[in-house]
Coordinates of C-alpha atoms and ligand atoms in Angstrom, one line a residue:
Chain A
X9 CA -17.7 -19.3 -6.0
X10 CA -20.9 -19.5 -7.8
X11 CA -20.5 -21.5 -10.8
X12 CA -21.6 -20.7 -14.9
X13 CA -23.5 -23.3 -14.8
X14 CA -25.7 -22.7 -11.2
X15 CA -25.6 -19.0 -12.7
X16 CA -27.4 -19.9 -15.6
X17 CA -30.9 -21.0 -13.3
X18 CA -30.2 -16.8 -11.6
X19 CA -32.1 -13.7 -12.0
X20 CA -30.7 -11.0 -11.4
X21 CA -31.6 -11.4 -8.6
X22 CA -31.5 -14.5 -7.5
X23 CA -27.8 -14.5 -7.9
X24 CA -27.3 -11.1 -6.0
X25 CA -28.7 -12.5 -2.8
X26 CA -26.5 -15.5 -2.3
X27 CA -22.9 -13.3 -3.7
X28 CA -24.5 -11.4 0.1
X29 CA -24.9 -14.5 1.7
X30 CA -21.3 -15.1 1.0
X31 CA -20.3 -11.8 2.0
X32 CA -22.1 -11.3 5.3
X33 CA -20.9 -14.6 6.3
X34 CA -16.9 -13.9 5.0
X35 CA -17.0 -10.5 6.9
X36 CA -18.1 -11.8 10.5
X37 CA -15.7 -14.6 9.8
X38 CA -13.0 -12.2 9.2
X39 CA -13.6 -9.8 11.6
X40 CA -14.4 -12.2 14.6
X41 CA -10.4 -13.8 13.2
X42 CA -9.4 -9.8 13.4
X43 CA -11.2 -8.9 17.5
X44 CA -9.3 -12.7 18.7
X45 CA -6.5 -11.5 17.0
X46 CA -6.2 -8.7 19.2
X47 CA -8.2 -9.9 22.7
X48 CA -5.2 -12.7 21.7
X49 CA -2.5 -9.8 22.0
X50 CA -3.2 -8.3 24.6
X51 CA -4.3 -11.4 27.0
X52 CA -0.8 -12.6 26.1
X53 CA 1.2 -10.0 28.1
X54 CA -1.3 -9.9 31.3
Chain B
X224 CA -31.4 -9.5 -17.3
X225 CA -32.0 -5.9 -15.9
X226 CA -30.5 -3.6 -17.8
X227 CA -30.9 -0.9 -15.0
X228 CA -27.6 1.1 -13.2
X229 CA -28.7 1.2 -10.3
X230 CA -25.9 1.6 -7.1
X231 CA -25.0 -2.4 -5.8
X232 CA -25.7 -0.4 -2.0
X233 CA -29.8 0.4 -4.1
X234 CA -30.5 -2.9 -4.7
X235 CA -29.3 -4.4 -1.7
X236 CA -31.2 -2.3 0.4
X237 CA -34.2 -3.1 -2.7
X238 CA -33.9 -6.8 -1.1
X239 CA -35.7 -6.2 1.7
X240 CA -37.7 -3.6 0.9
X241 CA -40.0 -3.0 -2.0
X242 CA -37.7 -0.4 -3.5
X243 CA -38.6 0.9 -7.8
X244 CA -34.7 0.5 -8.9
X245 CA -35.0 3.9 -10.5
X246 CA -32.3 4.6 -12.4
X247 CA -29.5 7.5 -11.5
X248 CA -26.4 8.7 -11.5
X249 CA -24.5 9.9 -8.9
X250 CA -26.2 12.7 -6.2
X251 CA -24.6 16.5 -7.3
X252 CA -22.4 17.9 -5.4
X253 CA -19.9 17.4 -2.2
X254 CA -22.5 15.0 -0.5
X255 CA -22.3 12.2 -3.8
X256 CA -18.6 12.5 -1.7
X257 CA -19.9 12.2 1.6
X258 CA -22.8 9.4 1.4
X259 CA -20.6 7.8 -1.4
X260 CA -21.2 4.0 -1.4
X261 CA -19.4 3.3 -5.0
X262 CA -16.3 1.6 -5.5
X263 CA -15.7 3.6 -8.4
X264 CA -15.9 7.5 -5.9
X265 CA -15.1 5.5 -2.9
X266 CA -11.4 4.7 -5.5
X267 CA -11.4 8.3 -6.4
X268 CA -11.4 9.5 -3.0
X269 CA -8.8 7.6 -1.0
X270 CA -6.1 8.2 -3.4
X271 CA -6.7 12.3 -3.7
X272 CA -6.7 12.1 0.6
X273 CA -2.9 9.7 -0.7
X274 CA -2.2 11.7 -2.7
X275 CA -2.5 15.3 0.0
X276 CA -0.9 12.4 2.4
X277 CA 2.1 12.1 0.3
X278 CA 2.6 15.9 -0.4
X279 CA 2.2 16.9 3.2
X280 CA 4.5 13.8 3.9
X281 CA 6.8 14.7 2.0
X282 CA 7.7 18.6 2.7
X283 CA 8.6 17.0 5.9
X284 CA 11.2 15.3 4.4
X285 CA 12.1 18.9 2.5
X286 CA 12.3 20.0 6.0
X287 CA 14.8 17.4 7.3
X288 CA 16.7 17.0 4.3
X289 CA 17.3 21.3 4.3
X290 CA 18.2 20.8 8.6
X291 CA 20.8 17.3 7.2
X292 CA 22.4 19.6 3.7
X293 CA 25.6 20.8 6.0
X294 CA 26.5 19.5 9.3
X295 CA 25.6 22.3 12.7
X296 CA 22.1 23.3 13.6
X297 CA 20.7 25.5 11.2
X298 CA 17.0 25.4 11.0
X299 CA 15.2 23.6 12.9
X300 CA 15.4 22.5 16.9
X301 CA 16.6 18.6 17.4
X302 CA 13.1 18.0 18.6
X303 CA 11.9 19.1 15.9
X304 CA 13.7 17.6 13.9
X305 CA 12.8 13.5 15.7
X306 CA 8.9 15.4 15.0
X307 CA 9.2 15.8 11.7
X308 CA 11.6 12.4 11.5
X309 CA 8.5 10.9 13.6
X310 CA 4.8 12.4 11.3
X311 CA 7.2 12.0 7.8
X312 CA 7.3 8.1 8.3
X313 CA 3.6 7.7 9.4
X314 CA 2.3 9.6 7.3
X315 CA 3.8 7.9 4.8
X316 CA 3.2 4.5 6.1
X317 CA -0.3 4.7 6.8
X318 CA -1.2 8.1 4.3
X319 CA 0.6 7.6 1.6
X320 CA 0.6 4.5 0.3
X321 CA -1.2 2.0 2.6
X322 CA -4.5 4.3 1.7
X323 CA -3.4 4.6 -2.2
X324 CA -3.2 0.9 -2.8
X325 CA -6.8 0.7 -1.1
X326 CA -7.2 3.7 -4.0
X327 CA -6.3 1.4 -6.4
X328 CA -8.2 -1.4 -4.7
X329 CA -11.6 0.3 -4.9
X330 CA -12.0 1.1 -8.4
X331 CA -9.7 -2.1 -10.2
X332 CA -10.9 -5.4 -8.4
X333 CA -14.1 -5.1 -9.0
X334 CA -13.0 -3.8 -12.7
X335 CA -11.2 -7.0 -12.3
X336 CA -13.3 -9.6 -11.0
X337 CA -16.5 -8.4 -13.6
X338 CA -18.4 -7.2 -10.0
X339 CA -20.6 -4.3 -9.8
X340 CA -19.0 -2.8 -6.9
X341 CA -17.3 -4.4 -3.5
X342 CA -18.9 -6.5 -1.4
X343 CA -19.7 -4.3 2.1
X344 CA -20.4 -0.5 -0.3
X345 CA -21.5 0.9 2.9
X346 CA -18.6 0.5 4.7
X347 CA -16.3 1.0 2.2
X348 CA -18.3 4.2 3.0
X349 CA -16.8 4.4 6.3
X350 CA -13.5 3.0 5.6
X351 CA -12.9 6.3 4.0
X352 CA -14.3 8.5 5.9
X353 CA -12.4 7.3 9.2
X354 CA -9.2 7.9 7.3
X355 CA -9.3 12.3 6.8
X356 CA -10.0 12.4 10.9
X357 CA -7.5 10.2 12.1
X358 CA -4.7 11.8 9.7
X359 CA -6.6 15.4 10.9
X360 CA -5.6 14.3 14.5
X361 CA -2.3 13.1 13.6
X362 CA -0.9 16.1 12.2
X363 CA -3.1 18.8 15.1
X364 CA -0.6 17.2 17.5
X365 CA 2.7 19.0 15.7
X366 CA 0.6 22.1 17.5
X367 CA 0.0 20.7 20.8
X368 CA 1.7 21.6 24.1
X369 CA 4.8 19.8 25.0
X370 CA 4.6 19.0 20.3
X371 CA 3.9 15.8 18.3
X372 CA 5.3 12.3 18.8
X373 CA 8.9 12.9 18.8
X374 CA 10.1 8.6 19.0
X375 CA 10.1 7.8 15.8
X376 CA 7.6 5.8 13.5
X377 CA 8.4 2.7 15.6
X378 CA 7.5 4.8 19.0
X379 CA 9.7 2.6 21.4
X380 CA 8.4 2.5 25.0
X381 CA 10.0 3.8 27.0
X382 CA 10.3 6.7 24.9
X383 CA 6.4 6.6 23.7
X384 CA 5.5 6.1 26.7
X385 CA 7.1 7.4 29.9
X386 CA 8.6 9.7 28.5
X387 CA 6.1 10.6 25.7
X388 CA 4.4 14.4 25.8
X389 CA 0.8 14.6 26.1
X390 CA -0.4 14.3 22.0
X391 CA 0.5 10.4 22.3
X392 CA -2.5 9.8 23.7
X393 CA -4.1 12.6 20.4
X394 CA -1.5 10.1 18.4
X395 CA -2.7 6.0 20.4
X396 CA -5.8 7.3 18.8
X397 CA -5.2 8.2 15.2
X398 CA -3.2 5.2 14.8
X399 CA -6.8 3.4 16.4
X400 CA -8.5 4.8 13.7
X401 CA -5.9 4.0 10.8
X402 CA -6.0 0.6 12.1
X403 CA -10.1 0.1 12.1
X404 CA -10.7 2.1 9.0
X405 CA -7.7 -0.4 7.2
X406 CA -9.3 -3.8 8.9
X407 CA -12.9 -2.9 7.7
X408 CA -10.5 -2.1 3.9
X409 CA -9.1 -5.9 4.8
X410 CA -12.9 -7.1 5.7
X411 CA -14.2 -5.3 1.9
X412 CA -11.1 -6.5 -0.3
X413 CA -11.3 -9.8 0.6
X414 CA -15.9 -10.5 1.0
X415 CA -15.3 -9.1 -2.0
X416 CA -12.8 -11.0 -3.7
X417 CA -14.2 -14.4 -2.7
X418 CA -17.8 -14.2 -3.0
X419 CA -18.5 -11.7 -5.8
X420 CA -16.0 -12.5 -8.9
X421 CA -18.4 -13.4 -11.9
X422 CA -20.2 -16.6 -12.2
X423 CA -17.6 -18.9 -13.6
X424 CA -13.7 -16.8 -12.7
X425 CA -11.9 -19.4 -11.0
X426 CA -9.0 -17.8 -8.4
X427 CA -6.6 -19.2 -10.2
X428 CA -8.9 -17.1 -13.2
X429 CA -7.9 -13.5 -11.6
X430 CA -5.2 -11.6 -12.8
X431 CA -2.1 -11.5 -10.1
X432 CA -3.4 -7.4 -9.0
X433 CA -6.1 -9.0 -7.5
X434 CA -4.7 -12.0 -5.8
X435 CA -1.8 -10.2 -4.3
X436 CA -4.1 -8.1 -2.9
X437 CA -5.9 -11.4 -1.2
X438 CA -3.3 -12.4 -0.2
X439 CA -2.4 -8.6 1.4
X440 CA -5.7 -8.5 3.4
X441 CA -5.4 -11.1 5.1
X442 CA -2.2 -10.1 6.3
X443 CA -3.9 -6.6 7.3
X444 CA -6.2 -8.8 9.0
X445 CA -3.6 -10.8 10.8
X446 CA -1.4 -7.7 10.8
X447 CA -3.1 -5.0 12.2
X448 CA -5.0 -6.4 15.3
X449 CA -1.2 -7.2 16.7
X450 CA -0.8 -2.9 16.4
X451 CA -3.9 -2.1 17.7
X452 CA -3.1 -4.2 20.8
X453 CA 0.6 -2.2 20.9
X454 CA -1.1 1.2 20.8
X455 CA -3.5 -0.3 23.3
X456 CA -1.2 -1.2 25.1
X457 CA 0.5 1.7 26.0
X458 CA -2.6 4.0 26.6
X459 CA -3.1 1.5 30.0
X460 CA 0.7 1.8 30.6
X461 CA 0.2 5.7 30.2
X462 CA -3.0 6.2 32.2
X463 CA -5.2 3.6 33.5
X464 CA -1.7 2.6 35.6
X465 CA -1.0 -0.2 34.4
X466 CA 3.6 -1.9 33.0
X467 CA 3.0 -3.7 30.4
X468 CA 6.4 -2.5 28.4
X469 CA 7.2 -0.5 32.2
X470 CA 10.5 -2.5 33.5
X471 CA 9.9 -0.3 37.4
X472 CA 6.3 -2.4 37.9
X473 CA 7.6 -5.3 36.6
X474 CA 6.7 -4.6 32.1
X475 CA 9.5 -5.3 29.4
X476 CA 10.2 -2.9 27.4
X477 CA 11.8 -4.8 25.1
X478 CA 8.6 -7.2 24.3
X479 CA 7.0 -3.8 22.8
X480 CA 9.4 -4.7 20.1
X481 CA 8.3 -7.8 19.1
X482 CA 4.6 -6.7 19.7
X483 CA 5.6 -4.3 17.3
X484 CA 7.7 -6.1 15.2
X485 CA 5.0 -8.6 15.0
X486 CA 2.8 -6.3 12.7
X487 CA 5.7 -4.6 11.3
X488 CA 7.7 -7.0 9.4
X489 CA 4.7 -8.1 8.2
X490 CA 2.6 -4.2 7.7
X491 CA 6.3 -4.0 4.8
X492 CA 5.0 -6.7 2.8
X493 CA 1.5 -4.7 2.9
X494 CA 2.8 -2.3 1.6
X495 CA 4.8 -4.8 -0.8
X496 CA 2.8 -7.1 -2.3
X497 CA -0.4 -4.6 -3.8
X498 CA 3.1 -3.2 -5.8
X499 CA 4.0 -7.0 -6.9
X500 CA 0.7 -7.4 -8.6
X501 CA 0.4 -4.0 -10.4
X502 CA 3.6 -4.3 -11.9
X503 CA 2.7 -8.4 -13.0
X504 CA -0.1 -6.2 -14.4
X505 CA 1.6 -3.6 -16.5
X506 CA 4.9 -5.7 -17.7
X507 CA 3.0 -8.5 -20.0
X508 CA 0.9 -5.5 -21.4
X509 CA 3.9 -3.8 -23.1
X510 CA 6.8 -6.8 -23.7
X511 CA 3.3 -8.1 -25.5
X512 CA 3.5 -11.5 -23.5
X513 CA 1.0 -13.3 -21.5
X514 CA 3.0 -13.1 -18.0
X515 CA 5.7 -15.7 -17.4
X516 CA 5.0 -18.5 -14.0
X517 CA 2.0 -17.1 -13.2
X518 CA 0.7 -19.7 -10.6
X519 CA 4.6 -19.5 -9.6
X520 CA 3.7 -15.7 -8.7
X521 CA 0.7 -16.6 -7.1
X522 CA 2.6 -18.9 -4.7
X523 CA 4.9 -16.7 -4.4
X524 CA 2.7 -14.3 -3.5
X525 CA 1.5 -16.9 -0.5
X526 CA 4.7 -17.5 0.6
X527 CA 6.8 -14.5 0.4
X528 CA 2.5 -13.6 3.1
X529 CA 3.9 -16.5 5.1
X530 CA 7.2 -16.0 5.8
X531 CA 6.5 -12.4 6.8
X532 CA 5.3 -13.6 10.3
X533 CA 8.3 -15.8 11.4
X534 CA 11.0 -12.7 10.3
X535 CA 10.4 -10.0 12.7
X536 CA 13.1 -9.6 14.9
X537 CA 16.4 -9.4 12.5
X538 CA 14.7 -5.7 13.7
X539 CA 16.1 -6.7 17.0
X540 CA 19.4 -8.3 16.5
X541 CA 21.0 -6.0 18.6
X542 CA 18.2 -6.5 22.0
X543 CA 20.2 -9.1 22.9
X544 CA 19.3 -12.4 22.1
X545 CA 20.6 -15.6 22.3
X546 CA 22.4 -16.8 19.2
X547 CA 20.3 -19.6 18.2
X548 CA 17.6 -17.0 18.1
X549 CA 19.6 -15.0 16.1
X550 CA 20.4 -17.8 13.5
X551 CA 16.7 -18.8 13.0
X552 CA 16.3 -15.1 12.3
X553 CA 18.7 -14.6 10.1
X554 CA 18.0 -17.9 8.3
X555 CA 14.1 -17.5 8.1
X556 CA 15.1 -13.5 7.0
X557 CA 17.0 -14.9 4.0
X558 CA 14.9 -17.6 3.3
X559 CA 12.5 -14.4 1.8
X560 CA 14.5 -13.5 -1.1
X561 CA 13.7 -18.0 -2.6
X562 CA 9.8 -16.7 -3.2
X563 CA 11.1 -12.2 -4.0
X564 CA 13.8 -14.4 -6.6
X565 CA 11.3 -16.0 -8.0
X566 CA 8.9 -12.8 -8.7
X567 CA 11.8 -11.0 -10.1
X568 CA 12.9 -13.6 -12.6
X569 CA 9.0 -14.1 -13.7
X570 CA 9.4 -10.4 -14.5
X571 CA 13.2 -10.6 -16.2
X572 CA 11.4 -14.0 -18.5
X573 CA 8.2 -12.3 -19.3
X574 CA 10.3 -8.8 -20.7
X575 CA 12.7 -11.6 -22.1
X576 CA 12.0 -11.4 -26.1
X577 CA 9.2 -9.3 -25.7
X578 CA 8.1 -7.1 -27.9
X579 CA 9.1 -4.2 -25.8
X580 CA 7.6 -1.0 -26.1
X581 CA 8.3 2.1 -22.7
X582 CA 4.8 4.3 -22.6
X583 CA 5.2 5.8 -19.9
X584 CA 3.3 2.7 -17.4
X585 CA 6.9 0.6 -18.3
X586 CA 8.9 3.2 -17.4
X587 CA 8.0 3.2 -14.6
X588 CA 8.0 -1.0 -13.8
X589 CA 11.0 -1.4 -14.6
X590 CA 12.5 1.1 -12.6
X591 CA 10.5 -1.2 -9.6
X592 CA 12.5 -3.9 -10.6
X593 CA 15.3 -2.9 -11.3
X594 CA 15.0 -0.3 -7.7
X595 CA 13.5 -2.6 -5.9
X596 CA 16.2 -5.2 -6.1
X597 CA 18.6 -2.9 -5.5
X598 CA 16.6 -2.8 -2.0
X599 CA 16.5 -7.0 -1.6
X600 CA 19.7 -6.7 -1.6
X601 CA 20.8 -4.9 0.6
X602 CA 17.5 -5.9 2.8
X603 CA 19.4 -9.1 2.7
X604 CA 22.7 -7.6 4.6
X605 CA 21.1 -6.7 7.0
X606 CA 19.2 -9.6 7.2
X607 CA 23.2 -11.3 7.9
X608 CA 22.8 -10.8 12.0
X609 CA 26.8 -10.3 13.0
X610 CA 26.7 -7.2 10.0
X611 CA 23.9 -6.0 11.4
X612 CA 25.5 -5.0 14.6
X613 CA 27.3 -2.5 12.2
X614 CA 24.6 -1.5 9.6
X615 CA 21.7 -1.3 12.3
X616 CA 20.1 2.2 13.1
X617 CA 22.7 3.9 10.7
X618 CA 22.0 5.3 7.3
X619 CA 22.1 2.1 5.0
X620 CA 18.5 1.2 7.0
X621 CA 17.1 4.3 5.7
X622 CA 19.0 3.8 1.9
X623 CA 17.5 0.1 2.4
X624 CA 13.8 0.8 3.6
X625 CA 13.9 3.4 1.1
X626 CA 14.8 2.1 -2.1
X627 CA 12.0 -1.0 -1.0
X628 CA 9.5 1.8 -0.4
X629 CA 10.0 4.6 -2.7
X630 CA 11.4 2.5 -6.0
X631 CA 9.3 0.2 -4.5
X632 CA 6.2 0.2 -3.1
X633 CA 5.6 4.3 -4.3
X634 CA 6.5 3.7 -8.2
X635 CA 4.7 1.0 -8.5
X636 CA 2.0 3.5 -7.4
X637 CA 2.4 6.7 -10.0
X638 CA 3.3 3.1 -12.3
X639 CA -1.0 2.1 -11.8
X640 CA -1.8 5.6 -12.2
X641 CA -0.4 6.0 -15.5
X642 CA -1.9 2.8 -16.2
X643 CA -5.2 3.1 -15.1
X644 CA -5.9 7.2 -15.5
X645 CA -6.7 7.1 -19.2
X646 CA -9.5 4.5 -18.2
X647 CA -10.7 5.6 -15.4
X648 CA -11.0 10.0 -16.7
X649 CA -11.6 9.2 -20.7
X650 CA -8.4 11.3 -21.1
X651 CA -4.7 10.4 -21.9
X652 CA -2.0 12.7 -20.0
X653 CA 0.8 14.7 -21.1
X654 CA 3.1 11.4 -22.7
X655 CA 5.9 13.1 -23.0
X656 CA 5.7 15.3 -20.0
X657 CA 5.6 12.2 -18.8
X658 CA 8.3 11.0 -19.9
X659 CA 11.0 14.3 -18.7
X660 CA 8.8 13.4 -14.9
X661 CA 9.7 9.9 -15.3
X662 CA 13.6 10.5 -16.2
X663 CA 13.5 14.0 -13.3
X664 CA 12.6 11.5 -10.3
X665 CA 14.4 8.6 -11.4
X666 CA 18.1 10.0 -11.6
X667 CA 17.2 12.2 -8.9
X668 CA 15.9 9.4 -6.6
X669 CA 18.7 7.5 -6.7
X670 CA 21.1 10.3 -5.6
X671 CA 18.5 11.5 -3.4
X672 CA 19.2 7.9 -1.7
X673 CA 22.5 5.7 -2.7
X674 CA 24.7 7.6 -1.2
X675 CA 22.6 7.5 2.4
X676 CA 24.1 3.8 1.7
X677 CA 27.9 4.8 2.1
X678 CA 26.8 6.8 4.5
X679 CA 25.1 3.8 7.0
X680 CA 28.0 1.6 6.1
X681 CA 31.0 4.2 7.4
X682 CA 28.2 5.0 10.5
X683 CA 26.4 8.0 10.6
X684 CA 23.5 7.1 12.8
X685 CA 19.8 7.8 11.7
X686 CA 17.5 9.9 13.1
X687 CA 20.0 13.3 14.6
X688 CA 20.2 15.9 13.1
X689 CA 23.7 17.6 13.1
X690 CA 26.1 14.8 12.6
X691 CA 30.1 14.7 11.9
X692 CA 32.3 16.8 9.0
X693 CA 33.2 13.3 7.6
X694 CA 29.6 12.4 6.8
X695 CA 29.3 16.3 5.0
X696 CA 29.3 15.6 0.8
X697 CA 27.2 12.3 0.7
X698 CA 24.8 14.3 2.9
X699 CA 24.9 17.5 1.1
X700 CA 25.1 14.8 -2.2
X701 CA 21.4 13.2 -0.7
X702 CA 19.7 17.3 0.2
X703 CA 20.1 17.7 -2.9
X704 CA 18.4 14.9 -4.6
X705 CA 16.2 15.6 -2.6
X706 CA 15.4 18.6 -3.1
X707 CA 15.5 17.6 -7.2
X708 CA 13.3 14.8 -6.7
X709 CA 11.1 16.8 -4.0
X710 CA 10.3 19.3 -6.7
X711 CA 9.2 16.4 -9.0
X712 CA 6.2 16.1 -7.6
X713 CA 4.9 19.6 -8.3
X714 CA 5.4 18.2 -12.1
X715 CA 3.8 15.0 -11.0
X716 CA 0.2 16.7 -9.9
X717 CA 0.9 19.0 -13.1
X718 CA 0.2 16.0 -15.1
X719 CA -2.4 15.0 -13.4
X720 CA -4.6 18.0 -12.9
X721 CA -4.0 18.6 -16.8
X722 CA -5.2 15.0 -18.1
X723 CA -8.3 15.0 -16.1
X724 CA -8.9 18.5 -16.9
X725 CA -8.1 18.7 -20.4
X726 CA -6.0 16.0 -21.5
X727 CA -6.9 14.6 -25.3
X728 CA -10.0 12.5 -25.5
X729 CA -9.7 8.9 -24.9
X730 CA -12.5 6.6 -27.1
X731 CA -11.3 3.0 -27.5
X732 CA -11.7 0.3 -24.5
X733 CA -8.6 -1.0 -24.7
X734 CA -6.4 2.4 -23.8
X735 CA -3.8 0.4 -24.4
X736 CA -4.2 -1.8 -27.8
X737 CA -1.6 -4.9 -26.4
X738 CA -3.5 -4.5 -22.6
X739 CA -5.5 -6.9 -21.0
X740 CA -7.9 -8.3 -18.6
X741 CA -12.1 -7.9 -17.8
X742 CA -11.3 -3.8 -16.7
X743 CA -10.5 -3.4 -20.7
X744 CA -13.9 -4.5 -21.7
X745 CA -15.7 -1.9 -20.5
X746 CA -16.4 2.0 -22.0
X747 CA -13.7 4.4 -21.9
X748 CA -14.3 6.5 -20.0
X749 CA -15.4 3.6 -17.4
X750 CA -19.1 4.5 -16.3
X751 CA -20.2 4.3 -13.5
X752 CA -22.3 1.2 -12.8
X753 CA -19.8 -1.6 -14.5
X754 CA -21.2 -4.6 -15.3
X755 CA -24.1 -5.5 -14.8
X756 CA -24.6 -8.1 -16.5
X757 CA -21.6 -10.2 -15.1
X758 CA -18.8 -11.1 -18.0
X759 CA -18.3 -14.4 -19.4
X760 CA -16.4 -17.1 -18.5
X761 CA -15.2 -17.2 -22.6
X762 CA -14.5 -12.8 -22.0
X763 CA -12.9 -13.8 -18.8
X764 CA -10.2 -16.2 -21.0
X765 CA -10.0 -14.5 -23.7
X766 CA -8.8 -11.7 -20.6
X767 CA -6.4 -13.5 -18.9
X768 CA -2.9 -11.7 -18.9
X769 CA -1.6 -15.1 -17.8
X770 CA -3.1 -17.4 -20.0
X771 CA -2.9 -17.2 -24.1
X772 CA -0.8 -14.5 -27.2
X773 CA -1.3 -11.2 -26.1
Ligands
HEM218 C1 13.9 -9.1 0.1 C2 13.8 -9.3 1.8 C3 14.3 -8.3 2.5 C4 15.3 -8.2 3.5 C5 15.8 -9.3 3.7 C6 15.5 -6.9 4.4 C7 15.7 -6.9 5.9 C8 15.7 -6.4 6.6 C9 16.6 -6.3 8.2 C10 17.3 -6.7 8.3 C11 16.3 -4.7 8.5 C12 16.7 -4.2 9.8 C13 17.6 -3.4 9.5 C14 17.7 -2.9 10.9 O1 17.4 -1.8 11.7 O2 19.5 -2.7 11.4 C15 14.9 -4.0 7.6 C16 14.6 -3.0 7.9 C17 13.2 -2.3 7.2 N1 13.2 -2.7 5.8 FE1 13.7 -4.3 5.1 N2 13.9 -6.5 4.4 C18 13.7 -6.9 2.6 C19 12.8 -6.1 2.0 C20 11.4 -4.7 2.4 C21 10.6 -4.6 1.7 C22 9.8 -5.0 0.7 C23 10.7 -3.8 2.1 C24 9.3 -2.9 2.2 C25 7.9 -2.4 1.0 C26 11.4 -3.3 3.9 C27 11.0 -2.4 4.8 C28 11.8 -1.9 5.5 C29 12.2 -1.3 7.0 C30 10.3 0.0 6.2 C31 12.9 -1.4 8.0 C32 12.7 -0.2 8.3 C33 12.1 0.3 9.9 C34 12.8 0.5 10.5 O3 12.6 1.5 11.0 O4 13.8 0.4 11.3 N3 11.9 -4.4 3.8 N4 14.6 -4.6 6.7
CU219 CU1 11.1 -6.3 9.1

């Protein structure tokens, strides 16, 4: 989370950049977990 | 801070290249809907798609109830009857309930956390547009040689592998696409809630609808890949000579059931946790009190989610498990009633000594609390392993899951639409008609499903087109309830279309004067772009529906 103190010194564009960075990282990690579970399901039944 | 109102996706694109942030609204015509990255447009698309699927699945339910109106075979071939029960279940679960909740998430999550849009707007567009193709593919199996899938929504092997019609490969592809869409939707929800909240909004400041959706999204991430794995193994068993589920080749058909229910039980919570969120938003508004026990609601939701992964074999008590296994799954299952009880207690306590009023959304929410709880109780009965020997695969199970899914999940979706629709379109529906519709639906749904408990206890099996004579009376009552309940959706369609086209205009941002939440601070109807400027901490706290006075 971006605290309101930090946010006060960010321009709109900088805030968006920070949010983007976090969002892409979160999405990548979560997608990897999903792929991991998918392949584990197949692997554990071989 | 700029006052331009652009799509978040445009701003993201502008970060990379130089791009003028020109002001623009939606594109015109169908291209608006095809190319949109706007969370409100996508939410609307999801909701209409879900509604069309609800009517389609509902039509199949009418076929089922018509055939079961009397004992004997009257209207349809048994094989077609089985296709109807199968597609009814699949369409309602994957086409109606899940997309409807994703639609509500798209509309509401950004508005409730003070964000401009969902975190990944372009992926959001993909998540939706996969759905109509998957849905169409699923429905098209009905017209293929050998007919559509007839093995039930649980598609147990070997019925769905060795003995399945050719169309099953299209069914598998449809499930893959639906799963992919849900996973992308869940990724978007998680990324949005974790990264796009207004600066200063802590997790424990979030409204419960946002909390329950965050937890649901994690359930989706953990459960949908397992479903994808199951259908992948079916695909290779059917076409590429593997034998995951074929005993003749050293595989194990019971393994299919374990994998399916490892997905399937969390799946039922995927369909009910957002409903808990909706009800937790509506009840404080119309009780004019903060939600009782906010943090215990959050912890209860998380406990239900975790427990949902360790109870799956309560669907399999009759597969010949060791007694120790039966005992474990029985106790684990019954343990879920503790956090569920916490929730029901908190809703009732929120209403207790509140200054209650019964506008349409509140009627649906109160009906949810009462009728969902009936479904929870029958679930407890089914969770008792020795008793389930009697109940399993009877109409008692059908009654159970229709109480939790129809009077639970579906009722909460209707409640949510009646709660937020005026905010979305700036018009109020005909409240008198909406109340008539509520009573029509709530009475008929009980005539439809309550007698099914008695049928099940008397031993009537599920998924059969014909039955012996002692079940005739309750089946006729149930069918009549079914037709009346089905017809109520025609009125619902009218109420919603009439609201959008001719409803009385609403201008107040706070459509319900006692409602709290950031979504009520923006103009009505909700502008195409909102929260260009994130709301401040003071506003976040003032609009919290779980702290302070109402
Ligand atoms: C209060 C907690 C609950 C308990 C203890 C419970 C227990 C059970 C049990 C033991 C069964 C298996 C019955 C059998 O096949 O013999 C079952 C079936 C089912 N339950 Fe629940 N349940 C609960 C809540 C829910 C909720 C919240 C939903 C969905 C929103 C749900 C949806 C279903 C469905 C769809 C089935 C039938 C699956 C099939 O087609 O075989 N249940 N439940
Ligand atoms: Cu279950």
